[in-house]
Amino acid sequence: MKKMLSVLALSSITLVACSKPTPKASEDIQSIQQTQTITSPPPASAPINSTDSAHNAQNSLDWAGEYKGLFPCADCEGIETKLELKPDHTYTLTEEYKGKGDGKKFKTEGKFEFDTTGTIITLDKASEQRKFFVGENFLEARDRETGAKIDTNLNYKLSKELH
């Protein structure tokens, strides 16, 4: 019996010595807090996708080139429009009213300038100070007074001719 008690005692000591100690409750909480600190998202006050005011269409896009499209027309099939923007801030605007008249093309030339945001151009008085939003490989006609987007389902975009 003494032998059996010795074996039992020795077994108990071995089991206790080999078992992994469990962490204290305070260690568990600290571990969870560290994990949350590492994986938690940025605070709501942090800017997400903030606009970089230093980059705009004027200084970031290859805006010079030839743009073409068919603008809506109230009393014809459409106005075939070609607007060429040159690096020296001059332009050539060519318009042809489809299905009306003798196919005569109207051509105006002049200068344009970017607005303070660098995203909208205004043609000079020769082209009635029309405004266009400059996007990646397209121009979009805008309201002549405000430069705001025209609220319509009609197409007022010109696509850049890529060579």
mmCIF file of C-alpha atoms in Angstrom:
data_model
loop_
_atom_site.group_PDB
_atom_site.id
_atom_site.type_symbol
_atom_site.label_atom_id
_atom_site.label_comp_id
_atom_site.label_asym_id
_atom_site.label_seq_id
_atom_site.Cartn_x
_atom_site.Cartn_y
_atom_site.Cartn_z
ATOM 1 C CA MET A 1 0.000 0.000 0.000
ATOM 2 C CA LYS A 2 2.876 2.288 0.743
ATOM 3 C CA LYS A 3 4.212 1.559 -2.705
ATOM 4 C CA MET A 4 0.922 2.447 -4.304
ATOM 5 C CA LEU A 5 0.688 5.727 -2.416
ATOM 6 C CA SER A 6 4.222 6.597 -3.489
ATOM 7 C CA VAL A 7 3.401 5.927 -7.156
ATOM 8 C CA LEU A 8 0.207 7.925 -6.878
ATOM 9 C CA ALA A 9 1.978 10.857 -5.217
ATOM 10 C CA LEU A 10 4.768 10.773 -7.797
ATOM 11 C CA SER A 11 2.197 10.684 -10.642
ATOM 12 C CA SER A 12 0.350 13.658 -9.183
ATOM 13 C CA ILE A 13 3.563 15.674 -8.893
ATOM 14 C CA THR A 14 4.498 14.830 -12.500
ATOM 15 C CA LEU A 15 1.071 15.823 -13.822
ATOM 16 C CA VAL A 16 1.100 19.121 -11.950
ATOM 17 C CA ALA A 17 4.642 19.920 -13.117
ATOM 18 C CA CYS A 18 3.847 19.216 -16.802
ATOM 19 C CA SER A 19 0.541 21.056 -16.991
ATOM 20 C CA LYS A 20 0.485 24.551 -18.607
ATOM 21 C CA PRO A 21 -0.299 27.301 -16.133
ATOM 22 C CA THR A 22 -3.476 29.259 -16.855
ATOM 23 C CA PRO A 23 -3.126 33.028 -17.100
ATOM 24 C CA LYS A 24 -4.641 35.265 -14.525
ATOM 25 C CA ALA A 25 -7.795 37.186 -15.396
ATOM 26 C CA SER A 26 -5.876 40.468 -15.582
ATOM 27 C CA GLU A 27 -3.475 38.939 -18.148
ATOM 28 C CA ASP A 28 -6.455 37.831 -20.310
ATOM 29 C CA ILE A 29 -7.957 41.338 -20.291
ATOM 30 C CA GLN A 30 -4.610 42.927 -21.158
ATOM 31 C CA SER A 31 -4.137 40.493 -24.059
ATOM 32 C CA ILE A 32 -7.622 41.295 -25.432
ATOM 33 C CA GLN A 33 -7.000 45.050 -25.123
ATOM 34 C CA GLN A 34 -3.729 44.774 -27.056
ATOM 35 C CA THR A 35 -5.453 42.809 -29.830
ATOM 36 C CA GLN A 36 -8.224 45.403 -30.086
ATOM 37 C CA THR A 37 -5.713 48.236 -30.211
ATOM 38 C CA ILE A 38 -3.910 46.621 -33.124
ATOM 39 C CA THR A 39 -6.984 45.647 -35.144
ATOM 40 C CA SER A 40 -9.445 48.453 -34.414
ATOM 41 C CA PRO A 41 -10.276 50.850 -37.298
ATOM 42 C CA PRO A 42 -9.190 54.495 -37.253
ATOM 43 C CA PRO A 43 -11.376 56.870 -35.261
ATOM 44 C CA ALA A 44 -14.371 58.442 -36.994
ATOM 45 C CA SER A 45 -12.624 61.810 -37.042
ATOM 46 C CA ALA A 46 -9.846 60.481 -39.291
ATOM 47 C CA PRO A 47 -10.285 61.554 -42.939
ATOM 48 C CA ILE A 48 -11.251 58.752 -45.312
ATOM 49 C CA ASN A 49 -10.571 59.286 -49.037
ATOM 50 C CA SER A 50 -9.906 62.963 -48.463
ATOM 51 C CA THR A 51 -9.465 65.046 -51.591
ATOM 52 C CA ASP A 52 -5.958 66.182 -52.323
ATOM 53 C CA SER A 53 -6.404 69.814 -53.364
ATOM 54 C CA ALA A 54 -2.912 69.879 -54.883
ATOM 55 C CA HIS A 55 -3.977 67.430 -57.620
ATOM 56 C CA ASN A 56 -6.637 68.422 -60.142
ATOM 57 C CA ALA A 57 -7.467 67.994 -63.815
ATOM 58 C CA GLN A 58 -5.253 70.897 -64.859
ATOM 59 C CA ASN A 59 -2.051 69.546 -63.315
ATOM 60 C CA SER A 60 -2.746 65.792 -63.130
ATOM 61 C CA LEU A 61 -4.494 64.839 -66.377
ATOM 62 C CA ASP A 62 -3.332 64.804 -69.972
ATOM 63 C CA TRP A 63 -6.157 67.158 -70.942
ATOM 64 C CA ALA A 64 -4.702 68.551 -74.200
ATOM 65 C CA GLY A 65 -6.133 66.848 -77.270
ATOM 66 C CA GLU A 66 -9.161 66.412 -79.490
ATOM 67 C CA TYR A 67 -12.596 65.600 -78.039
ATOM 68 C CA LYS A 68 -15.619 64.525 -80.102
ATOM 69 C CA GLY A 69 -19.273 63.762 -79.505
ATOM 70 C CA LEU A 70 -22.870 64.342 -80.555
ATOM 71 C CA PHE A 71 -24.721 66.885 -78.426
ATOM 72 C CA PRO A 72 -28.534 66.980 -78.272
ATOM 73 C CA CYS A 73 -30.381 69.410 -80.550
ATOM 74 C CA ALA A 74 -33.950 70.688 -80.186
ATOM 75 C CA ASP A 75 -34.685 70.906 -83.923
ATOM 76 C CA CYS A 76 -32.156 68.593 -85.576
ATOM 77 C CA GLU A 77 -30.668 65.088 -85.239
ATOM 78 C CA GLY A 78 -27.816 66.325 -83.081
ATOM 79 C CA ILE A 79 -24.840 68.649 -83.058
ATOM 80 C CA GLU A 80 -21.638 66.894 -84.053
ATOM 81 C CA THR A 81 -19.098 68.621 -81.840
ATOM 82 C CA LYS A 82 -15.317 68.598 -81.917
ATOM 83 C CA LEU A 83 -13.304 70.562 -79.361
ATOM 84 C CA GLU A 84 -9.531 70.632 -79.559
ATOM 85 C CA LEU A 85 -7.708 71.850 -76.447
ATOM 86 C CA LYS A 86 -4.102 72.881 -76.992
ATOM 87 C CA PRO A 87 -1.340 73.009 -74.366
ATOM 88 C CA ASP A 88 -1.038 76.809 -74.773
ATOM 89 C CA HIS A 89 -4.653 77.170 -73.541
ATOM 90 C CA THR A 90 -6.107 77.860 -76.982
ATOM 91 C CA TYR A 91 -8.932 75.876 -78.543
ATOM 92 C CA THR A 92 -10.734 75.151 -81.791
ATOM 93 C CA LEU A 93 -14.456 74.334 -81.598
ATOM 94 C CA THR A 94 -16.166 72.856 -84.666
ATOM 95 C CA GLU A 95 -19.913 72.164 -84.734
ATOM 96 C CA GLU A 96 -22.144 70.681 -87.426
ATOM 97 C CA TYR A 97 -25.932 70.518 -87.115
ATOM 98 C CA LYS A 98 -26.951 67.064 -88.404
ATOM 99 C CA GLY A 99 -30.089 66.776 -90.544
ATOM 100 C CA LYS A 100 -30.498 70.522 -90.799
ATOM 101 C CA GLY A 101 -29.162 72.957 -93.363
ATOM 102 C CA ASP A 102 -26.508 72.129 -95.900
ATOM 103 C CA GLY A 103 -24.000 70.410 -93.613
ATOM 104 C CA LYS A 104 -22.153 73.659 -92.938
ATOM 105 C CA LYS A 105 -19.627 73.486 -90.104
ATOM 106 C CA PHE A 106 -19.322 76.329 -87.631
ATOM 107 C CA LYS A 107 -15.796 76.894 -86.378
ATOM 108 C CA THR A 108 -14.603 79.150 -83.570
ATOM 109 C CA GLU A 109 -11.159 79.600 -82.105
ATOM 110 C CA GLY A 110 -9.922 81.326 -79.020
ATOM 111 C CA LYS A 111 -8.530 80.916 -75.541
ATOM 112 C CA PHE A 112 -9.786 79.030 -72.508
ATOM 113 C CA GLU A 113 -8.925 79.064 -68.832
ATOM 114 C CA PHE A 114 -9.264 76.709 -65.895
ATOM 115 C CA ASP A 115 -11.328 77.773 -62.887
ATOM 116 C CA THR A 116 -9.790 78.026 -59.408
ATOM 117 C CA THR A 117 -10.430 74.328 -58.724
ATOM 118 C CA GLY A 118 -8.516 73.326 -61.861
ATOM 119 C CA THR A 119 -11.341 71.036 -63.012
ATOM 120 C CA ILE A 120 -13.592 73.225 -65.184
ATOM 121 C CA ILE A 121 -12.564 75.182 -68.256
ATOM 122 C CA THR A 122 -14.331 78.233 -69.672
ATOM 123 C CA LEU A 123 -14.052 79.073 -73.341
ATOM 124 C CA ASP A 124 -13.759 82.765 -74.215
ATOM 125 C CA LYS A 125 -16.503 85.037 -75.625
ATOM 126 C CA ALA A 126 -16.018 83.688 -79.167
ATOM 127 C CA SER A 127 -17.700 80.468 -77.946
ATOM 128 C CA GLU A 128 -20.162 82.168 -75.607
ATOM 129 C CA GLN A 129 -18.102 81.329 -72.506
ATOM 130 C CA ARG A 130 -19.194 77.698 -72.498
ATOM 131 C CA LYS A 131 -17.976 75.618 -69.577
ATOM 132 C CA PHE A 132 -16.704 72.031 -69.564
ATOM 133 C CA PHE A 133 -15.747 69.697 -66.745
ATOM 134 C CA VAL A 134 -12.386 68.051 -67.529
ATOM 135 C CA GLY A 135 -12.270 64.338 -66.682
ATOM 136 C CA GLU A 136 -10.019 61.408 -67.563
ATOM 137 C CA ASN A 137 -10.289 61.299 -71.397
ATOM 138 C CA PHE A 138 -13.590 63.218 -71.563
ATOM 139 C CA LEU A 139 -15.120 66.673 -71.332
ATOM 140 C CA GLU A 140 -18.640 67.278 -70.052
ATOM 141 C CA ALA A 141 -20.601 70.427 -70.884
ATOM 142 C CA ARG A 142 -21.676 72.373 -67.816
ATOM 143 C CA ASP A 143 -24.148 75.138 -67.019
ATOM 144 C CA ARG A 144 -22.754 78.343 -68.537
ATOM 145 C CA GLU A 145 -23.656 80.510 -65.560
ATOM 146 C CA THR A 146 -22.627 78.343 -62.605
ATOM 147 C CA GLY A 147 -20.458 75.551 -63.992
ATOM 148 C CA ALA A 148 -22.775 73.063 -62.272
ATOM 149 C CA LYS A 149 -23.581 69.689 -63.826
ATOM 150 C CA ILE A 150 -26.550 69.855 -66.191
ATOM 151 C CA ASP A 151 -29.442 67.895 -64.663
ATOM 152 C CA THR A 152 -30.565 65.766 -67.607
ATOM 153 C CA ASN A 153 -30.483 62.254 -69.046
ATOM 154 C CA LEU A 154 -29.175 63.622 -72.367
ATOM 155 C CA ASN A 155 -25.540 63.109 -73.326
ATOM 156 C CA TYR A 156 -23.364 66.190 -72.955
ATOM 157 C CA LYS A 157 -20.002 64.390 -72.995
ATOM 158 C CA LEU A 158 -17.187 64.588 -75.506
ATOM 159 C CA SER A 159 -14.726 61.698 -75.635
ATOM 160 C CA LYS A 160 -11.030 62.206 -76.170
ATOM 161 C CA GLU A 161 -9.625 60.807 -79.392
ATOM 162 C CA LEU A 162 -6.807 58.513 -78.276
ATOM 163 C CA HIS A 163 -4.017 58.007 -80.770
#
